[in-house]
C-alpha positions as a printed NumPy array, in Angstrom:
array([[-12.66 , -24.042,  38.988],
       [-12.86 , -27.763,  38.675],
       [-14.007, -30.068,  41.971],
       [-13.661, -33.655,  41.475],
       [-15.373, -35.201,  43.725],
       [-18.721, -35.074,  43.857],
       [-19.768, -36.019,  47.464],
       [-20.372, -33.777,  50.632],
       [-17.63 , -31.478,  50.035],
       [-17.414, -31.574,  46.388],
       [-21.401, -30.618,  46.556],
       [-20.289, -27.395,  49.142],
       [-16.95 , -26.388,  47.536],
       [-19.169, -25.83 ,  43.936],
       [-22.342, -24.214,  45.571],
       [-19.961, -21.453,  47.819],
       [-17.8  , -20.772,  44.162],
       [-20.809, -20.556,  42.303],
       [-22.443, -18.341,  44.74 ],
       [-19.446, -15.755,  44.502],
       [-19.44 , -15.731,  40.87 ],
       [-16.897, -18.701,  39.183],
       [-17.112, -21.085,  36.299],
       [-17.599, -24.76 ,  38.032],
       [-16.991, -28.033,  36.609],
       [-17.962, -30.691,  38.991],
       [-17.162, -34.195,  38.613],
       [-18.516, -37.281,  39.774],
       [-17.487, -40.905,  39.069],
       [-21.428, -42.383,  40.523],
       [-24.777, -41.06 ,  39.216],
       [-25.76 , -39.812,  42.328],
       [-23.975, -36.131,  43.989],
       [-23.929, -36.52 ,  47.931],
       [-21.181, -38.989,  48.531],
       [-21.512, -40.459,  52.001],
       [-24.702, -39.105,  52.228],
       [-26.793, -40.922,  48.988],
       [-24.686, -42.995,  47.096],
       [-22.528, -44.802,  50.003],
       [-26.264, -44.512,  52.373],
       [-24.938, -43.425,  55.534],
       [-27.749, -41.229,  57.282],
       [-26.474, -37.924,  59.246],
       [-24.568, -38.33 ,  62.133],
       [-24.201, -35.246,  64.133],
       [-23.204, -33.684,  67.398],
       [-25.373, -32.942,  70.083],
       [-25.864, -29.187,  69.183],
       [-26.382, -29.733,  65.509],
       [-30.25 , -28.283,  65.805],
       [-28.764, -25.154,  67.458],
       [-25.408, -24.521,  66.056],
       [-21.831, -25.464,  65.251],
       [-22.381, -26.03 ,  61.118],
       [-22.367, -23.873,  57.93 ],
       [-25.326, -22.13 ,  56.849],
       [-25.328, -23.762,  53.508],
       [-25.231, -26.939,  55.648],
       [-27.829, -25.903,  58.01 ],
       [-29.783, -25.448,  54.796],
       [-29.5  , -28.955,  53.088],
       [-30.642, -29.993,  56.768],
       [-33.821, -27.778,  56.432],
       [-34.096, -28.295,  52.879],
       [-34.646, -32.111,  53.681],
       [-37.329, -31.813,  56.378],
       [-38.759, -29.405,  53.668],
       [-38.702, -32.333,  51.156],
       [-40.706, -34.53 ,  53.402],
       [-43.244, -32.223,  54.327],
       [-43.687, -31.393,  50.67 ],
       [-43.951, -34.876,  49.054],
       [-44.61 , -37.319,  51.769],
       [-48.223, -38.221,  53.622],
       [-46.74 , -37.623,  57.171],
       [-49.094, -38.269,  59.867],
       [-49.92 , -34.334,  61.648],
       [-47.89 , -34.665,  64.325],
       [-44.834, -35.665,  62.704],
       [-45.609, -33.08 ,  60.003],
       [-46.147, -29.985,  62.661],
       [-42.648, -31.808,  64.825],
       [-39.816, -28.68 ,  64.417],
       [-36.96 , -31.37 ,  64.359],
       [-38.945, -33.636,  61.825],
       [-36.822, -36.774,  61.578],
       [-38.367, -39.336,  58.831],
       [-36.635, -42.692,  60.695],
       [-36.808, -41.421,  64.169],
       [-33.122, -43.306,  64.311],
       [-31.37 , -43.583,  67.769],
       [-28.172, -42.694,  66.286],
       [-29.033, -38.789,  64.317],
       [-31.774, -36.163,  64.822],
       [-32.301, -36.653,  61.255],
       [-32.775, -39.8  ,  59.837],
       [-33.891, -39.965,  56.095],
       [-33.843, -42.074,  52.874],
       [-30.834, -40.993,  50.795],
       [-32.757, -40.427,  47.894],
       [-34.744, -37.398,  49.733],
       [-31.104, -35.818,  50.479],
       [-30.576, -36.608,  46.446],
       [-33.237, -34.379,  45.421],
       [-32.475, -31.412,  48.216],
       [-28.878, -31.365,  46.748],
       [-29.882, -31.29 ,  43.3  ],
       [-32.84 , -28.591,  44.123],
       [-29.305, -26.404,  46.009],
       [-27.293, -26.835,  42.641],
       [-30.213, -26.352,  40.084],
       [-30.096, -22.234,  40.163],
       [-26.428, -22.538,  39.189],
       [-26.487, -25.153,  36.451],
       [-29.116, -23.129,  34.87 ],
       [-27.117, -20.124,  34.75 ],
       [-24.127, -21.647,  33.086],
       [-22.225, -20.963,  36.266],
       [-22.109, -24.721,  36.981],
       [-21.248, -27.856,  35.068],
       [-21.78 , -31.335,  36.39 ],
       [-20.268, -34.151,  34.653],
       [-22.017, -37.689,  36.205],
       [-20.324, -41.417,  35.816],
       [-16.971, -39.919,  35.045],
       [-13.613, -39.763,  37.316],
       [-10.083, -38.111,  36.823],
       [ -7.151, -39.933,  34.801],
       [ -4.555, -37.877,  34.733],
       [ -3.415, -34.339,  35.22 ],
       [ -0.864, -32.098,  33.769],
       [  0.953, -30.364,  36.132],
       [  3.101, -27.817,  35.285],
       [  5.949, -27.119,  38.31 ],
       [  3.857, -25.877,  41.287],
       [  0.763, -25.799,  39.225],
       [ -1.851, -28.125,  38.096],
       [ -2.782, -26.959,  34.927],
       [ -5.585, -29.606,  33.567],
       [ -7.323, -32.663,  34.501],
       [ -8.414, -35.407,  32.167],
       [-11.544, -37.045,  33.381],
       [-12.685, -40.735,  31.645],
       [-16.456, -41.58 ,  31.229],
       [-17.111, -45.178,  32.811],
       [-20.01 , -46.717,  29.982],
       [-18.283, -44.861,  26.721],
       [-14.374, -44.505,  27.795],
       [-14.309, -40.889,  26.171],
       [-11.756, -38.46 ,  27.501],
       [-12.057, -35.317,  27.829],
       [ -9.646, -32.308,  29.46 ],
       [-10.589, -29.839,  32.015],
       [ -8.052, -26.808,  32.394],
       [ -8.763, -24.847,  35.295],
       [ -7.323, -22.304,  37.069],
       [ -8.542, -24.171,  40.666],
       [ -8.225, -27.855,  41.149],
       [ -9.973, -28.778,  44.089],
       [ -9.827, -32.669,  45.364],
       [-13.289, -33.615,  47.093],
       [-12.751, -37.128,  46.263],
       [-13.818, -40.097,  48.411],
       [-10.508, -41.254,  48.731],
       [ -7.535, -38.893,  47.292],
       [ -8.136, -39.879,  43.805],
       [ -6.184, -36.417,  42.556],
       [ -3.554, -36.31 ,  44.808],
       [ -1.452, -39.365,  43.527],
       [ -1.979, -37.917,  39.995],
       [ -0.909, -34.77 ,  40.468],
       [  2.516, -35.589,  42.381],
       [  0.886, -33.821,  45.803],
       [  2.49 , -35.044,  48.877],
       [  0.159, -37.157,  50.962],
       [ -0.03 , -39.863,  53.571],
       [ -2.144, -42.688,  53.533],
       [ -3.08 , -45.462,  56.713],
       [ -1.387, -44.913,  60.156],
       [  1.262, -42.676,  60.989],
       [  4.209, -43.665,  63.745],
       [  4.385, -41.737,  66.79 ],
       [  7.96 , -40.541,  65.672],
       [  5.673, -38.695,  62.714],
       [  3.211, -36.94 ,  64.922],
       [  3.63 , -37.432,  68.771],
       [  0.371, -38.982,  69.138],
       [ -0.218, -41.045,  72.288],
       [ -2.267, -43.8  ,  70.287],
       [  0.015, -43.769,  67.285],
       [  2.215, -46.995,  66.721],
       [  5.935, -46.969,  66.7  ],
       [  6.206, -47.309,  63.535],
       [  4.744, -45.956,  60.483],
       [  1.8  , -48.291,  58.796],
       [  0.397, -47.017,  55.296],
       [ -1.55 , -49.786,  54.493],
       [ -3.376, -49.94 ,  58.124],
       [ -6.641, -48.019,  57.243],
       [-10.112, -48.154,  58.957],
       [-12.795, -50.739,  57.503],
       [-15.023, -49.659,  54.66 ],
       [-18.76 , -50.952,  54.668],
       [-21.123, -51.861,  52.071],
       [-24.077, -50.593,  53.339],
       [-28.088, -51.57 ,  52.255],
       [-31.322, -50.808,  53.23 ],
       [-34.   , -53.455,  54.519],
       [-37.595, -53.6  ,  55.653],
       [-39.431, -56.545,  56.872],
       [-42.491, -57.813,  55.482],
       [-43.961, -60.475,  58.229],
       [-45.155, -63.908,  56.859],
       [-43.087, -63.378,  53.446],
       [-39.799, -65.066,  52.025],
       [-37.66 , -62.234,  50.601],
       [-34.304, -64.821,  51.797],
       [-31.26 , -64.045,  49.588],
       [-29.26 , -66.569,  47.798],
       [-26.443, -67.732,  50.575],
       [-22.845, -65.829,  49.241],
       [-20.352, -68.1  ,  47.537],
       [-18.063, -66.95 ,  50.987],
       [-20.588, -67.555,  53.347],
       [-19.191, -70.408,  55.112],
       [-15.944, -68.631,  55.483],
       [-17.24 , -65.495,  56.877],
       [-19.537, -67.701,  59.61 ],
       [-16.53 , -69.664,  60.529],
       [-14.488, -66.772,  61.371],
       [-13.467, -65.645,  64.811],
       [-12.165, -62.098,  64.752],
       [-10.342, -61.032,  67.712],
       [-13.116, -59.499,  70.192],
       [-15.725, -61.638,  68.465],
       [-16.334, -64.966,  70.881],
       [-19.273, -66.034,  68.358],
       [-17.823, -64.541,  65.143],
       [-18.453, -61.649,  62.86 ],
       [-22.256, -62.662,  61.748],
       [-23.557, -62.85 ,  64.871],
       [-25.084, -60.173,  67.831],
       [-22.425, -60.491,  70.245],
       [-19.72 , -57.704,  69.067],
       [-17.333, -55.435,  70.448],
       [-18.587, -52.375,  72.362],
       [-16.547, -49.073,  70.845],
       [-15.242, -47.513,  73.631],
       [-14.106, -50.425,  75.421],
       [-13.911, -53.723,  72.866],
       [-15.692, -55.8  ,  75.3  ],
       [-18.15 , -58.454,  73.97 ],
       [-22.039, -56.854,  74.29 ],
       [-25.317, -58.086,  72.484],
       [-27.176, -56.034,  70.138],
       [-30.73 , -56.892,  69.578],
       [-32.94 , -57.057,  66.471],
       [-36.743, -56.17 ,  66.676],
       [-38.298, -55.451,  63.175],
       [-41.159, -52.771,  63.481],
       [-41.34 , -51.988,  67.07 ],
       [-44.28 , -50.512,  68.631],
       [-44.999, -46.849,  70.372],
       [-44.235, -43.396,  69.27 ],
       [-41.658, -42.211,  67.256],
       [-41.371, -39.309,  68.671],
       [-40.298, -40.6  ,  71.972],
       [-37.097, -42.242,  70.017],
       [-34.093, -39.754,  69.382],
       [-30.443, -39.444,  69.808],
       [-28.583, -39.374,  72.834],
       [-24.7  , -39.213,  71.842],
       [-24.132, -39.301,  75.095],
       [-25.358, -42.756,  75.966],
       [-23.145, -45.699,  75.324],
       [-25.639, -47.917,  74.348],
       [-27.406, -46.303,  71.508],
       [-26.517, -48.708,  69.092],
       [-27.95 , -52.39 ,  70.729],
       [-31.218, -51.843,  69.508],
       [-30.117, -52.297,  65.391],
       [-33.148, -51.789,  64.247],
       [-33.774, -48.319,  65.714],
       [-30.033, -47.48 ,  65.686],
       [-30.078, -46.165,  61.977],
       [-33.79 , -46.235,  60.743],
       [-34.602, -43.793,  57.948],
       [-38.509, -44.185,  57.541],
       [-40.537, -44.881,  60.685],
       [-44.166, -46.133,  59.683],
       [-45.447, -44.081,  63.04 ],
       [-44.358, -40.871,  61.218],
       [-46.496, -41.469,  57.937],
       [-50.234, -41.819,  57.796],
       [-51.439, -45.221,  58.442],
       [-51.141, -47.755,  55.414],
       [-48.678, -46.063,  53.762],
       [-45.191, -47.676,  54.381],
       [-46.09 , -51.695,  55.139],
       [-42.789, -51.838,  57.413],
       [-40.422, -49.418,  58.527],
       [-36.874, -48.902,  56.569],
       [-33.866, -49.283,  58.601],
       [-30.299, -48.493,  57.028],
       [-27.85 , -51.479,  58.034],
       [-24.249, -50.225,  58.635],
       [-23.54 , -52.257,  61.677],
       [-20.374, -53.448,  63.678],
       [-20.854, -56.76 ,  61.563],
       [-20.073, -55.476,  58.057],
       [-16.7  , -53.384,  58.89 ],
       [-14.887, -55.213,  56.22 ],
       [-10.842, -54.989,  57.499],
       [ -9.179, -58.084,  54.891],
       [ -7.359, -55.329,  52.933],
       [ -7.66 , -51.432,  52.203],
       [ -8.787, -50.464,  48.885],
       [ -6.346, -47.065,  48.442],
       [ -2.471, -48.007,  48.492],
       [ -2.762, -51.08 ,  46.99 ],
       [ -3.017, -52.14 ,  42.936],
       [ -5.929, -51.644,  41.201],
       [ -6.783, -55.669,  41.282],
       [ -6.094, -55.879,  45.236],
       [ -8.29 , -52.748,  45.262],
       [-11.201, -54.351,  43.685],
       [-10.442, -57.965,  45.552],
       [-11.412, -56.008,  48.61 ],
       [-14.463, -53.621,  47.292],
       [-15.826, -57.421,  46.36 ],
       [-15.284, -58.452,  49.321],
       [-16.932, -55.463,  51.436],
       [-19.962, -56.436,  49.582],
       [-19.804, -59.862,  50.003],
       [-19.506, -59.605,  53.486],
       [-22.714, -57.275,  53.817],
       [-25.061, -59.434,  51.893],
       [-23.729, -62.511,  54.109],
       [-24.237, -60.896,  56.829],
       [-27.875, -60.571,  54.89 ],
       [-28.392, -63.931,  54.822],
       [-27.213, -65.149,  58.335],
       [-30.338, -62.131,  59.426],
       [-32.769, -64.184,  57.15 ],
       [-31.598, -67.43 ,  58.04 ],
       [-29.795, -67.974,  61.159],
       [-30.219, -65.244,  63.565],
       [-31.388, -65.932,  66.761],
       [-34.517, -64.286,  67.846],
       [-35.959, -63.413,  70.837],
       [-38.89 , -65.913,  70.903],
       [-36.292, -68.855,  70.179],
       [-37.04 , -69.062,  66.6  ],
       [-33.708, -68.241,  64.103],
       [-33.851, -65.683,  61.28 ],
       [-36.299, -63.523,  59.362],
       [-37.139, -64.105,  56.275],
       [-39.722, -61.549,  55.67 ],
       [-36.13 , -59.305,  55.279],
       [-36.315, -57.657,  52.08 ],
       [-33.713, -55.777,  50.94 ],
       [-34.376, -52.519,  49.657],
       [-32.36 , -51.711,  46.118],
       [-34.709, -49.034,  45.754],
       [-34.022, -46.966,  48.143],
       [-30.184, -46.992,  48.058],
       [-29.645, -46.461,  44.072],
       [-30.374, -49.81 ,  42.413],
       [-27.528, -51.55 ,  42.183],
       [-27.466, -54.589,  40.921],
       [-26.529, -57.075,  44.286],
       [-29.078, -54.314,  45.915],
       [-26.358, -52.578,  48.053],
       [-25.342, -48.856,  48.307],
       [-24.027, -47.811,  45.049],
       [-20.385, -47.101,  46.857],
       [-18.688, -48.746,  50.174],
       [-18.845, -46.327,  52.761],
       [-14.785, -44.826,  52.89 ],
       [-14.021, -43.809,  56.102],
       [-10.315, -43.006,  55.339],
       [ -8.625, -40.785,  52.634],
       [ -5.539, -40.275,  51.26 ],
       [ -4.594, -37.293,  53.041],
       [ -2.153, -34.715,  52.211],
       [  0.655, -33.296,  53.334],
       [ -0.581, -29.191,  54.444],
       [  0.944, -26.327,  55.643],
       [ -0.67 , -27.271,  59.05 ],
       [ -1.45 , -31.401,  60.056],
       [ -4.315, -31.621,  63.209],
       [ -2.753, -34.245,  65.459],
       [ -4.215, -36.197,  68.674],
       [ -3.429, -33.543,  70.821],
       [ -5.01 , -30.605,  69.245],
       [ -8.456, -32.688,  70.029],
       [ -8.527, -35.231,  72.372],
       [ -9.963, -34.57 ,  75.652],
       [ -7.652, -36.923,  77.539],
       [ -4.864, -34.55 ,  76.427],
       [ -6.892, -31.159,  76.246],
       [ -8.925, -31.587,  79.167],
       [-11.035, -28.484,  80.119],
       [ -8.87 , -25.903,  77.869],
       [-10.826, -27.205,  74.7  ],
       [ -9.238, -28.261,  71.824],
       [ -6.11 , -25.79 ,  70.49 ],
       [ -7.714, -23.128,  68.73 ],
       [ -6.26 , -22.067,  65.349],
       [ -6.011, -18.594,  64.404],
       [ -6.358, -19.936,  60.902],
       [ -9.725, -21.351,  61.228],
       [-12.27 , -21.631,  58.553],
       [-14.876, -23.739,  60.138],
       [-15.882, -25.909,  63.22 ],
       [-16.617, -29.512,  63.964],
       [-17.495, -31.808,  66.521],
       [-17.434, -35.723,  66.533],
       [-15.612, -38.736,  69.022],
       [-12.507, -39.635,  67.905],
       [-14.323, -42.66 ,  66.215],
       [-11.404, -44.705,  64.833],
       [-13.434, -48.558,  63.34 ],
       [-11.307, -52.14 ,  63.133],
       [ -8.561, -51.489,  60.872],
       [ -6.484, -53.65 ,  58.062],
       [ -3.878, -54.4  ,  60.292],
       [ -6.102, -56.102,  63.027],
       [ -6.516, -52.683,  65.422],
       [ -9.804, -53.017,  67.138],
       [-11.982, -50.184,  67.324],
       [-10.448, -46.653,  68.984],
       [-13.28 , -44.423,  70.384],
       [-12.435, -41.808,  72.568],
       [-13.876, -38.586,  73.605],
       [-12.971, -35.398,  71.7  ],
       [-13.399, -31.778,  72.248],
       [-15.419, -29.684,  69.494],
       [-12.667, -28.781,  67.566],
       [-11.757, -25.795,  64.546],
       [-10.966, -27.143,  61.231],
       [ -7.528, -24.727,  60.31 ],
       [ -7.186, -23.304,  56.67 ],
       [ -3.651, -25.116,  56.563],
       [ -5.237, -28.283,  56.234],
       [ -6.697, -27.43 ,  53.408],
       [ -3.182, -26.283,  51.739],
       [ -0.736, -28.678,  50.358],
       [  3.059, -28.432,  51.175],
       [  3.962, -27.234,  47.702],
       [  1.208, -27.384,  44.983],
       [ -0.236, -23.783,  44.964],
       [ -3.76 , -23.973,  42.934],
       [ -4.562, -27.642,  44.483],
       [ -7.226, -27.829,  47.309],
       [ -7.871, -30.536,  49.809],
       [-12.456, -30.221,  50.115],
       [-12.975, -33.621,  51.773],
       [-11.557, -36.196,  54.049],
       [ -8.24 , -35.939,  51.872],
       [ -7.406, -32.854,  54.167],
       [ -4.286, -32.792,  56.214],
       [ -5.732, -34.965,  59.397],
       [ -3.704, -37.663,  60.919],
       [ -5.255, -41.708,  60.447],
       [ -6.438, -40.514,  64.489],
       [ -7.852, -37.275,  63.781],
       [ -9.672, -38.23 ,  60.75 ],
       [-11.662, -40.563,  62.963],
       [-12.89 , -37.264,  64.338],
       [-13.158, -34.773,  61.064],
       [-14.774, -37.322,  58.515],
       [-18.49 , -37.008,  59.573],
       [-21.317, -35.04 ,  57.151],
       [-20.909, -31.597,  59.098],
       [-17.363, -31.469,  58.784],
       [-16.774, -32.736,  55.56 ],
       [-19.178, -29.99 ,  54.095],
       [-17.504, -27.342,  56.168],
       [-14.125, -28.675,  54.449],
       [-15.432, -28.509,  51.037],
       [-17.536, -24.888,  51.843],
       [-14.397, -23.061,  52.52 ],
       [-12.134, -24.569,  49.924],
       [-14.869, -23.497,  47.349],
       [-14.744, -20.085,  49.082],
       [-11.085, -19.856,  49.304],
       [-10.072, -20.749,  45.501],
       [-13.151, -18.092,  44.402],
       [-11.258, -15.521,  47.161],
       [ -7.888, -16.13 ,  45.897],
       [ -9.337, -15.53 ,  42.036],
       [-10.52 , -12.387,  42.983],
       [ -7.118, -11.155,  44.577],
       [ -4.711, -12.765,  41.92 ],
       [ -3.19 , -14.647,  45.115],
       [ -2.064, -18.074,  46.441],
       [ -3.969, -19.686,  49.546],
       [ -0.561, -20.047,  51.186],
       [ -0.089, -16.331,  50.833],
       [ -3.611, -15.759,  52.318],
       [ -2.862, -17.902,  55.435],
       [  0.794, -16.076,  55.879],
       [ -0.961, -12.617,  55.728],
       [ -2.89 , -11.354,  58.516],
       [ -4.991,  -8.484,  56.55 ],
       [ -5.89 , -11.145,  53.857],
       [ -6.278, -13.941,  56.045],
       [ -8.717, -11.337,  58.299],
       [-10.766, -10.682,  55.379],
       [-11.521, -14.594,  54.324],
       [-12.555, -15.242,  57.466],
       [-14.523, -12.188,  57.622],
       [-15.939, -13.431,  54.275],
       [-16.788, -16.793,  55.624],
       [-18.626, -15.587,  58.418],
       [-20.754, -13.634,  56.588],
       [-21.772, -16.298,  54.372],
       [-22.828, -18.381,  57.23 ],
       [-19.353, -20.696,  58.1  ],
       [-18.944, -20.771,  62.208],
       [-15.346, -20.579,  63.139],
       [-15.229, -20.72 ,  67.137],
       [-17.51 , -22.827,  69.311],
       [-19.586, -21.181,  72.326],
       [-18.454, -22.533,  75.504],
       [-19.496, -26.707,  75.676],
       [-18.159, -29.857,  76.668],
       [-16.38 , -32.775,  74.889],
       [-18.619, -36.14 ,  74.12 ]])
């Protein structure tokens, strides 16, 4: 089996093949496995029953397995250490907040059993090229190391796509959509008339920063700074690096707040998905290391992870377009962060009348070293997607259509999820759409091109509508994706079958699920509300 991809779902598709026995070669184009989770630095965001159920086992256990970490290797103070829920950053926004390099090592520790074996392979810095496809079959893959340019082909007899964006699909012929379908397409009520493949959410650069009171840690101000303070998005009165931005679920004009290092008790800060206003306080909204939950002396300021409303960077998508528009607008995601940067160090107002901090330091270290001390990746929120046997539209989900009968329930179903239909600015000028969602079932058709019979969709490339994917492209649901595509390809091995034959036939499709569920994969929710 070959995953390329090495992020969330590339990560769960190899562990659940390994586990029942296949070869696995997984690729990854960064140095660091985890995908949105390490190299793009976006801490866990979860639903509201995340601690109790409604994710994977495997899942559940890179959860544990990080709290683990912590109590392990880190001087936590005895009540954090002895706190069940144990989150590092004691963030507003996740009940577990944590540096990505702690998630790093937990994945690595999940993998390690299976590289040791021989079961696994894991190819670092190194992303497909082509493919040879042979009618309704991929038959190889030819993956390109970055620093030395050396090719080298994989044949495989599962291809599995856990890319952060679709890489595989376009090489391998398999139908797929990209940016915003019409309503002609797919019915949905927020859907535009017409079709727009080049209208994609914003990707961020995210980055890490402490603050070190009474020193100068003040970037040098961004070639494009002047143009990025002059601008006046729609919905932004004072412009895009500034504290007055658009409120998600109704894209009116609130203020956020900054306060570096707060005072009290980590403990009493946690996340309420329910409350609309979890994200004004920016400093608590996505903190990953609290100094209250280590002993005294040994973190000089907290760490807070900035991936704000600010640094949504909408100028131009990077899938669809050529390679040198592509890379115009991965320049220009991280341009706009480390403004952004700046204008904190410099310019923004504070609270006792003064403007900026300069004792800002941002934290390379802690996100992967790259050199303009960013994440190593922009965060993707949007895939290619392909074309499967079965697409999850608007009004399988949405509450406003679904109401109290829950969201349609698949008898296909291979997992569970639960997230807002969380849709950020887009390319095309759409301002953020937000709306409630009920926990939802992630079908097995989704996961099954229209034609190509050994290709897999494992990430956010599965068949979810530019609307729907605003709801299925968070950590628990990306795993989940990538868990049972891993499962399925190792299933179909074993049976000399076809996942479309496995979804058309009740005994078979009866025993995968029976399968998942005893590996630990939740495929109906308990009786709870939409958020």
């Amino acid at each position: 089996m070959l995953v390329v991809g090495g992020g969330l779902g590339g990560v769960a598709a190899a562990l659940a093949a390994a586990e029942r026995g296949a070869q696995v070669v997984l690729v990854e184009e960064t140095a660091w496995l985890g995908g949105q989770l390490t190299s793009q630095a976006v801490p866990l965001d979860e639903h509201p029953w995340i601690e109790r159920f409604g994710c994977t086992g495997r899942y559940r256990a890179l959860r544990d397995g990080i709290r683990a970490y912590y109590r392990a290797h880190y001087p936590l103070t005895e009540a954090a250490r002895a706190r069940r829920f144990l989150s590092p950053g004691s963030s507003r926004v996740s009940g577990l907040s944590h540096e990505p390099r702690a998630a790093l090592a937990v994945i690595e520790a999940l993998l390690a059993p299976y590289r040791s074996s021989g079961r696994l392979r894991v190819l670092l810095g190194q992303r497909a090229s082509s493919a040879l496809v042979d009618g309704h079959h991929v038959r190889a893959v030819t993956v390109r190391h970055h620093a030395t340019g050396r090719e080298r082909v994989v044949w495989a007899d599962w291809v599995l796509d856990a890319t952060e964006t679709g890489d595989l699909l376009p090489l391998c012929g398999a139908e797929h959509v990209t940016g915003f379908e019409s309503r002609a397409q797919t019915g949905e009520p927020h859907a535009p008339p017409e079709a727009q493949p080049l209208n994609m959410q914003a990707v961020s650069a995210c980055f890490a920063i402490d603050h070190l009171d009474g020193e100068d840690h003040t970037i040098e101000r961004p070639a494009g700074y002047a143009r990025w303070r002059a601008a006046r998005p729609p919905g932004w009165p004072d412009g895009q690096l500034s504290f007055v931005a658009p409120d998600p679920r109704t894209n009116e004009p609130v203020v956020r707040t900054l306060r570096p290092n707060p005072h009290g008790d980590p403990a009493a800060i946690g996340p309420d998905l329910s409350d609309p206003e979890l994200d004004r306080d920016l400093w608590l909204f996505r903190r990953i290391a609290a100094r209250g939950n280590f002993v005294p002396g040994f973190l000089r300021s907290d760490i807070t992870l900035v991936n704000w409303p600010q640094m949504d960077y909408v100028d131009g998508p990077i899938i669809g377009v050529p390679g040198e528009e592509a890379a115009k607008h991965r320049a220009g995601a991280r341009e706009l962060s480390l403004c952004l940067l700046h204008w904190l160090q410099t310019e923004a107002p504070r609270e006792d009348g003064g403007t900026g901090w300069p004792g800002l330091r941002l934290r390379a270290d802690v996100t992967g070293d790259a050199p303009d001390g960013l994440a190593v990746e922009p965060y993707v929120r949007e895939s290619r997607r392909i074309r499967g046997e079965r697409t999850v539209v608007e009004q399988d989900i949405a509450f406003d259509v679904r109401g109290r009968r829950g969201a349609v329930r698949y008898p296909d179903t291979v997992g569970i999820g639960a997230y807002r239909i969380d849709l950020h600015p887009s390319t095309a000028g759409d301002p953020y759409i937000d709306i409630p969602c009920c926990p939802f079932q992630l079908p097995l058709g989704a996961l099954i091109p229209v034609r190509l019979d050994n290709l897999l969709a494992a990430g956010k490339d599965i068949a979810t509508t530019h609307i729907t994917n605003g709801a299925y492209r968070l950590h628990p649901v990306e795993w989940n994706a990538g868990e049972a595509a891993g499962h399925l390809a190792a299933f179909c091995g074993a049976r000399a079958t076809i996942p479309r034959a496995v979804r058309a036939d009740p005994g078979l499709l009866e025993d995968l699920q029976r399968e998942l569920a005893g590996s630990g994969v939740e495929l109906e929710w308990p009786e709870v509300g939409a958020y």
